[in-house]
Coordinates of C-alpha atoms and ligand atoms in Angstrom, one line a residue:
X1 CA 0.0 0.0 0.0
X2 CA 2.8 2.4 1.0
X3 CA 4.7 1.6 -2.2
X4 CA 1.6 2.6 -4.3
X5 CA 0.8 5.7 -2.3
X6 CA 4.1 7.5 -2.9
X7 CA 4.0 7.6 -6.7
X8 CA 0.3 8.6 -6.5
X9 CA 1.1 11.6 -4.2
X10 CA 4.0 12.6 -6.5
X11 CA 1.8 12.4 -9.6
X12 CA -0.9 14.5 -7.8
X13 CA 1.7 17.1 -6.8
X14 CA 3.1 17.2 -10.3
X15 CA -0.3 17.5 -11.9
X16 CA -1.2 20.4 -9.5
X17 CA 2.0 22.2 -10.3
X18 CA 1.5 21.9 -14.1
X19 CA -2.0 23.1 -13.7
X20 CA -1.0 26.2 -11.7
X21 CA 1.8 27.4 -14.0
X22 CA 1.3 28.5 -17.5
X23 CA 2.4 26.5 -20.5
X24 CA 3.5 28.0 -23.9
X25 CA 3.1 25.9 -27.0
X26 CA 3.7 27.0 -30.6
X27 CA 3.7 25.7 -34.2
X28 CA 4.5 27.0 -37.6
X29 CA 1.4 27.4 -39.8
X30 CA 1.1 28.2 -43.5
X31 CA -1.7 30.6 -44.3
X32 CA -3.3 30.0 -47.7
X33 CA -4.4 33.1 -49.5
X34 CA -7.7 33.1 -51.3
X35 CA -6.1 35.0 -54.2
X36 CA -2.5 35.7 -55.1
X37 CA -1.8 39.0 -53.2
X38 CA 0.2 41.7 -55.1
X39 CA 1.7 44.8 -53.7
X40 CA 4.2 47.2 -55.2
X41 CA 7.2 45.0 -54.4
X42 CA 6.0 41.3 -54.6
X43 CA 3.2 38.8 -55.1
X44 CA 2.5 35.8 -53.0
X45 CA 0.0 32.9 -52.6
X46 CA 0.8 31.7 -49.0
X47 CA 2.0 33.5 -45.9
X48 CA 4.1 32.2 -43.0
X49 CA 2.6 32.3 -39.5
X50 CA 3.5 30.9 -36.1
X51 CA 0.5 30.1 -33.9
X52 CA 1.0 30.4 -30.1
X53 CA -1.1 29.1 -27.2
X54 CA -0.6 29.8 -23.5
X55 CA -2.6 27.6 -21.1
X56 CA -3.1 28.3 -17.4
X57 CA -5.7 26.9 -15.0
X58 CA -7.6 25.1 -17.8
X59 CA -7.9 28.2 -20.0
X60 CA -6.1 28.9 -23.2
X61 CA -5.1 32.2 -24.8
X62 CA -4.4 32.2 -28.6
X63 CA -1.8 34.4 -30.3
X64 CA 0.2 34.5 -33.5
X65 CA 3.1 35.9 -35.4
X66 CA 2.2 36.7 -39.0
X67 CA 5.3 37.3 -41.1
X68 CA 5.2 39.3 -44.3
X69 CA 8.6 39.2 -46.1
X70 CA 9.5 42.9 -45.5
X71 CA 9.5 42.4 -41.6
X72 CA 12.5 40.1 -41.9
X73 CA 11.2 37.7 -39.2
X74 CA 10.8 34.1 -40.2
X75 CA 9.1 31.1 -38.7
X76 CA 12.6 29.9 -37.6
X77 CA 13.4 33.2 -35.9
X78 CA 10.1 33.3 -34.2
X79 CA 10.4 29.7 -32.9
X80 CA 13.9 30.5 -31.6
X81 CA 12.6 33.5 -29.8
X82 CA 9.7 31.5 -28.4
X83 CA 12.1 28.9 -27.1
X84 CA 14.0 31.6 -25.3
X85 CA 10.7 32.9 -23.8
X86 CA 9.4 29.5 -22.8
X87 CA 11.0 29.4 -19.3
X88 CA 9.6 32.9 -18.6
X89 CA 6.0 32.0 -19.7
X90 CA 6.1 28.5 -18.1
X91 CA 6.8 30.0 -14.7
X92 CA 3.8 32.4 -14.8
X93 CA 1.1 31.9 -12.2
X94 CA -2.2 33.6 -11.4
X95 CA -3.0 36.4 -11.1
X96 CA -1.5 37.1 -14.5
X97 CA 0.4 40.4 -14.6
X98 CA 0.7 40.8 -18.4
X99 CA 2.7 44.0 -18.3
X100 CA 5.5 42.7 -16.1
X101 CA 5.6 39.4 -18.0
X102 CA 5.9 41.3 -21.3
X103 CA 8.6 43.5 -19.8
X104 CA 10.8 40.4 -19.2
X105 CA 9.9 39.0 -22.6
X106 CA 10.8 42.3 -24.4
X107 CA 14.2 42.4 -22.6
X108 CA 15.1 38.8 -23.8
X109 CA 16.4 40.1 -27.2
X110 CA 16.0 43.3 -29.3
X111 CA 13.6 43.3 -32.3
X112 CA 11.5 40.1 -32.8
X113 CA 8.4 42.3 -32.7
X114 CA 6.1 39.7 -34.4
X115 CA 7.4 37.0 -32.0
X116 CA 6.8 39.2 -29.0
X117 CA 3.3 40.1 -30.4
X118 CA 2.5 36.4 -30.6
X119 CA 3.1 36.1 -26.8
X120 CA 1.4 39.4 -26.0
X121 CA -1.8 38.5 -27.9
X122 CA -2.0 35.1 -26.3
X123 CA -1.4 36.6 -22.8
X124 CA -4.1 39.2 -23.2
X125 CA -6.6 36.6 -24.5
X126 CA -5.7 34.4 -21.5
X127 CA -5.9 37.4 -19.1
X128 CA -9.5 38.0 -20.1
X129 CA -10.4 34.3 -20.1
X130 CA -9.1 33.8 -16.6
X131 CA -11.4 36.6 -15.4
X132 CA -14.2 35.3 -17.6
X133 CA -14.6 38.8 -19.2
X134 CA -14.0 40.3 -22.6
X135 CA -10.8 42.3 -22.9
X136 CA -12.8 45.3 -24.2
X137 CA -14.8 45.3 -21.0
X138 CA -11.8 45.0 -18.8
X139 CA -10.3 48.0 -20.6
X140 CA -13.6 50.0 -20.6
X141 CA -13.7 50.2 -24.4
X142 CA -17.1 50.9 -26.0
X143 CA -17.9 47.8 -28.1
X144 CA -20.4 49.8 -30.2
X145 CA -17.8 52.3 -31.4
X146 CA -16.0 49.8 -33.7
X147 CA -15.4 51.2 -37.2
X148 CA -16.1 49.6 -40.6
X149 CA -13.0 47.8 -41.9
X150 CA -11.6 48.4 -45.4
X151 CA -11.1 45.3 -47.6
X152 CA -7.9 45.1 -49.5
X153 CA -7.8 44.7 -53.3
X154 CA -4.3 43.6 -54.2
X155 CA -2.7 44.5 -57.5
X156 CA -3.5 42.3 -60.4
X157 CA -2.5 42.6 -64.1
X158 CA -5.7 40.9 -65.1
X159 CA -8.8 43.1 -65.3
X160 CA -11.3 40.3 -64.7
X161 CA -9.5 39.2 -61.5
X162 CA -9.6 42.8 -60.1
X163 CA -13.3 43.0 -60.9
X164 CA -13.9 39.6 -59.3
X165 CA -12.1 40.8 -56.1
X166 CA -14.3 43.9 -56.0
X167 CA -17.4 41.8 -56.5
X168 CA -16.3 39.4 -53.7
X169 CA -15.9 42.5 -51.5
X170 CA -19.6 43.3 -51.8
X171 CA -19.9 43.1 -48.0
X172 CA -17.3 45.8 -47.5
X173 CA -18.2 49.5 -47.0
X174 CA -14.6 50.7 -47.8
X175 CA -12.1 49.4 -50.3
X176 CA -8.3 49.6 -49.9
X177 CA -6.3 49.4 -53.1
X178 CA -2.6 48.6 -53.4
X179 CA -0.9 51.0 -55.8
X180 CA 2.7 52.2 -56.1
X181 CA 3.4 50.9 -59.6
X182 CA 3.8 53.1 -62.7
X183 CA 1.2 55.8 -63.4
X184 CA -0.7 53.9 -66.1
X185 CA -1.1 50.7 -64.0
X186 CA -2.1 52.7 -60.9
X187 CA -4.8 54.6 -62.8
X188 CA -6.0 51.4 -64.5
X189 CA -6.6 49.8 -61.1
X190 CA -8.6 52.8 -59.9
X191 CA -10.5 53.3 -63.1
X192 CA -11.5 49.6 -63.1
X193 CA -12.7 49.7 -59.6
X194 CA -14.6 53.0 -60.2
X195 CA -16.3 51.4 -63.2
X196 CA -18.2 49.1 -60.8
X197 CA -18.0 50.7 -57.4
X198 CA -18.4 54.2 -55.8
X199 CA -17.3 53.1 -52.3
X200 CA -14.7 55.2 -50.4
X201 CA -11.2 54.0 -51.2
X202 CA -8.0 53.9 -49.1
X203 CA -4.9 53.8 -51.3
X204 CA -1.7 52.1 -50.1
X205 CA 1.3 52.9 -52.3
X206 CA 3.7 50.8 -50.1
X207 CA 6.6 53.2 -50.8
X208 CA 6.2 52.8 -54.5
X209 CA 6.2 56.4 -55.7
X210 CA 9.8 57.5 -55.8
X211 CA 9.6 61.3 -56.2
X212 CA 7.5 63.9 -54.4
X213 CA 6.3 65.3 -57.7
X214 CA 5.0 62.0 -58.8
X215 CA 3.4 61.4 -55.4
X216 CA 1.7 64.9 -55.6
X217 CA 0.4 64.2 -59.1
X218 CA -1.1 60.9 -58.0
X219 CA -2.6 62.3 -54.8
X220 CA -4.3 65.1 -56.7
X221 CA -5.7 62.6 -59.2
X222 CA -6.8 60.2 -56.5
X223 CA -8.6 62.9 -54.5
X224 CA -10.8 63.4 -57.6
X225 CA -11.6 59.7 -57.7
X226 CA -13.1 59.6 -54.2
X227 CA -10.0 58.3 -52.4
X228 CA -10.0 59.3 -48.7
X229 CA -6.5 58.6 -47.5
X230 CA -3.0 57.6 -48.8
X231 CA -0.7 55.2 -47.0
X232 CA 3.0 55.4 -47.3
X233 CA 3.3 57.1 -50.7
X234 CA 7.1 57.3 -50.9
X235 CA 10.0 55.3 -49.4
X236 CA 10.1 55.4 -45.6
X237 CA 13.3 57.4 -45.3
X238 CA 11.9 60.4 -47.3
X239 CA 10.6 62.3 -44.2
X240 CA 11.0 65.8 -45.7
X241 CA 9.3 64.8 -48.9
X242 CA 6.3 63.5 -47.0
X243 CA 6.1 66.7 -44.9
X244 CA 6.0 68.6 -48.2
X245 CA 3.3 66.4 -49.6
X246 CA 1.1 66.8 -46.5
X247 CA 1.3 70.6 -47.1
X248 CA 0.2 70.3 -50.7
X249 CA -2.7 67.9 -50.4
X250 CA -5.9 67.7 -48.3
X251 CA -5.9 63.8 -48.2
X252 CA -4.4 62.5 -45.0
X253 CA -1.0 61.0 -45.5
X254 CA -0.5 58.0 -43.2
X255 CA 2.9 56.4 -42.3
X256 CA 3.0 52.6 -42.4
X257 CA 6.4 51.2 -43.2
X258 CA 7.9 54.3 -41.6
X259 CA 6.1 53.6 -38.3
X260 CA 7.0 50.4 -36.6
X261 CA 7.1 51.0 -32.8
X262 CA 6.2 53.4 -30.1
X263 CA 9.5 55.2 -30.6
X264 CA 8.5 56.2 -34.1
X265 CA 5.3 58.0 -33.2
X266 CA 6.7 61.3 -31.9
X267 CA 9.5 61.3 -34.5
X268 CA 7.0 61.1 -37.4
X269 CA 4.6 63.7 -36.2
X270 CA 6.2 66.6 -38.1
X271 CA 6.2 64.6 -41.4
X272 CA 2.8 62.7 -41.6
X273 CA -0.8 63.4 -40.8
X274 CA -1.2 60.0 -39.2
X275 CA 0.2 56.5 -38.5
X276 CA -0.8 52.9 -39.2
X277 CA -0.4 50.8 -36.2
X278 CA 0.0 47.0 -36.5
X279 CA 0.4 44.5 -33.7
X280 CA 3.1 42.6 -35.7
X281 CA 5.2 45.7 -36.2
X282 CA 5.0 47.1 -32.6
X283 CA 5.0 43.9 -30.5
X284 CA 1.4 43.5 -29.4
X285 CA -1.7 45.0 -27.9
X286 CA -0.1 46.7 -24.9
X287 CA 2.4 48.6 -27.1
X288 CA -0.3 49.5 -29.7
X289 CA -2.5 50.9 -26.9
X290 CA 0.4 53.1 -25.8
X291 CA 1.0 54.3 -29.4
X292 CA -2.7 55.2 -29.8
X293 CA -2.6 57.3 -26.6
X294 CA 0.6 59.1 -27.7
X295 CA -0.7 59.7 -31.3
X296 CA -3.9 61.2 -29.9
X297 CA -1.9 63.5 -27.6
X298 CA 0.1 64.6 -30.6
X299 CA -3.0 65.3 -32.7
X300 CA -2.2 62.6 -35.3
X301 CA -4.8 60.5 -37.1
X302 CA -4.7 56.8 -36.4
X303 CA -5.3 53.7 -38.5
X304 CA -5.1 50.2 -37.1
X305 CA -4.0 47.7 -39.7
X306 CA -2.8 44.1 -39.9
X307 CA -0.7 41.6 -41.8
X308 CA -2.4 38.5 -43.4
X309 CA -3.4 37.2 -40.0
X310 CA -5.8 34.7 -38.6
X311 CA -8.6 35.7 -36.2
X312 CA -6.2 35.4 -33.3
X313 CA -4.4 38.6 -34.3
X314 CA -7.4 40.3 -35.9
X315 CA -9.6 39.8 -32.8
X316 CA -6.9 41.4 -30.6
X317 CA -6.5 44.4 -32.9
X318 CA -10.3 44.8 -33.1
X319 CA -10.4 45.3 -29.3
X320 CA -8.5 48.6 -29.9
X321 CA -10.4 49.6 -33.1
X322 CA -13.0 51.8 -31.2
X323 CA -10.0 54.0 -30.3
X324 CA -8.9 54.8 -33.8
X325 CA -10.0 56.7 -36.9
X326 CA -9.6 54.0 -39.6
X327 CA -9.4 50.2 -39.5
X328 CA -8.0 47.9 -42.0
X329 CA -8.5 44.6 -40.3
X330 CA -9.3 42.2 -43.1
X331 CA -6.3 39.8 -42.8
X332 CA -8.5 36.8 -41.9
X333 CA -10.9 37.4 -44.8
X334 CA -7.9 37.1 -47.2
X335 CA -7.0 33.7 -45.7
X336 CA -8.7 30.5 -46.9
X337 CA -7.7 28.4 -43.9
X338 CA -8.2 30.5 -40.8
X339 CA -8.2 27.9 -37.9
X340 CA -10.0 30.3 -35.5
X341 CA -13.4 31.7 -34.6
X342 CA -13.4 35.2 -33.1
X343 CA -14.6 38.7 -34.1
X344 CA -17.1 39.0 -36.8
X345 CA -17.6 41.6 -39.6
X346 CA -21.3 42.4 -39.8
X347 CA -22.4 44.6 -42.7
X348 CA -18.8 45.8 -43.2
X349 CA -18.5 46.8 -39.5
X350 CA -16.0 45.2 -37.1
X351 CA -18.0 43.5 -34.4
X352 CA -16.6 42.6 -31.0
X353 CA -18.1 39.5 -29.5
X354 CA -19.3 39.1 -25.9
X355 CA -16.9 36.4 -25.1
X356 CA -14.0 36.3 -22.6
X357 CA -10.5 37.5 -23.6
X358 CA -10.2 38.5 -27.3
X359 CA -13.1 36.1 -28.0
X360 CA -10.9 33.6 -29.9
X361 CA -11.5 29.9 -30.0
X362 CA -10.3 27.1 -32.3
X363 CA -12.8 26.1 -35.1
X364 CA -12.0 22.4 -34.8
Ligands
LIG1 MG1 0.3 49.6 -45.7

């Protein structure tokens, strides 16, 4: 009897200790795009992602690192960083102090913003789930103030594919169009879309216009076509040229590639009308919230955007969407194999769900 009792007690103790400390797990995931996605610099049909999960006390928070080529993080680099962070996360207990955990995680290595975001997003989801309350409620954010999201139409050389994409975006109230190629191609894209749709358009040039004169000519033409804002018209190092452009045109000029983290916000204020905040660039929800507060203080316009993400990332960004002017949170719609349920888009409007955390759960 004694011989049996000892292992049983040891097992019970072990089980208890596993249950009371967090556990980080992660796996690479290939996002499959519904359509080939073209921007001014490349075209792709799949997108690399790393999915993260943090489990504590029977609840699981879901996060992700979505990795567009220009960010320079890879599935390998994210997994290496997560391996480094594992002992930190696996020693976490309740109550979960997300800010101090993230401080330790952020200090593990510089950069790695998408990898850090994958932990931050999972932790915030878990934080809400442990309290059985939606994150928007814990942060006193008005769930009814969510904006409509734009839906992105990537570049395509084939007219009928562009028109098909516009048709599929029937549900969207705002379109976002990827430009930044030569003048004739950019105008062809807009003229095609305008032949079938009069919806407001956000234009993203992805640094593709190389002189301020060309950018000015395009902005003036686009303003006449019902475009309401321009994202990153010229290369990100052209600060003075962007400031000049802002003076010349009424359309808001929004920094995207130029604005990565909190440190960029105040620096960019003299050169742009606003910034595009993305969780994968800045390192997560907590950092994005700080950027929103600072940009507001500085009188800048704010867009919240995304990479091609699953609902794990999009749901977290949507929690912050009532605090911004423009939302471009359509990453999960571009994916054909999103493994998660979470926020919904109802009649073009982002819709927060009344579920704990960020509202994310696996579909299967
Ligand atoms: Mg952009």
